[in-house]
Amino acid sequence: MTQTERTETAPDAAEAARRARFGTLPERVRVEDTVEERPATVPDPARDAYSADEWLVRYCL
């Protein structure tokens, strides 16, 4: 093997490895797959139980 044959095979191996890793684009990711919707906190029923009449009785009478 001569010097030129060794230098020609080394870039080919590096190029083949590079093409194997970066040769194709990755699969597209749908927008629906990138978003996760869930409530920030667990719903608290006592928090939403406001009564205007109760407020009047507590603070105005």
XYZ file of C-alpha atoms in Angstrom:
61
model
C 0.000 0.000 0.000
C 1.426 3.366 -0.979
C 1.068 6.673 0.812
C -1.631 7.947 -1.577
C -3.732 4.800 -1.148
C -3.737 5.203 2.645
C -4.805 8.854 2.490
C -7.600 8.066 0.036
C -9.132 5.319 2.171
C -9.092 7.294 5.424
C -11.336 10.129 4.165
C -13.680 7.560 2.596
C -14.139 5.819 5.940
C -14.672 9.138 7.693
C -17.113 10.226 5.013
C -19.036 6.952 5.260
C -19.297 7.311 9.036
C -20.425 10.927 8.674
C -23.049 9.975 6.066
C -24.299 7.140 8.256
C -24.838 9.567 11.122
C -25.876 12.776 9.346
C -26.837 11.553 5.864
C -30.604 11.920 6.266
C -32.823 14.404 7.988
C -34.644 13.228 11.101
C -38.330 12.411 10.920
C -40.655 15.413 11.179
C -42.283 15.981 14.551
C -45.938 16.952 14.451
C -47.006 20.000 16.451
C -49.575 17.878 18.281
C -46.767 15.678 19.582
C -44.819 18.621 21.022
C -47.589 20.098 23.188
C -48.900 18.577 26.382
C -51.967 20.102 27.963
C -52.765 19.455 31.580
C -53.968 21.634 34.454
C -51.276 23.518 36.336
C -52.786 22.550 39.689
C -55.341 20.064 40.895
C -58.819 21.655 40.872
C -59.947 22.627 44.375
C -63.739 22.634 44.753
C -63.577 24.699 47.961
C -61.800 27.481 46.111
C -64.630 27.890 43.592
C -67.395 27.792 46.208
C -67.766 31.561 46.608
C -71.164 32.757 47.670
C -72.014 36.461 47.618
C -74.729 35.932 50.199
C -72.296 34.326 52.629
C -69.969 37.311 52.272
C -72.809 39.707 53.104
C -73.800 37.730 56.185
C -70.226 37.480 57.493
C -69.106 41.065 57.055
C -72.204 43.236 56.913
C -74.405 41.893 59.711
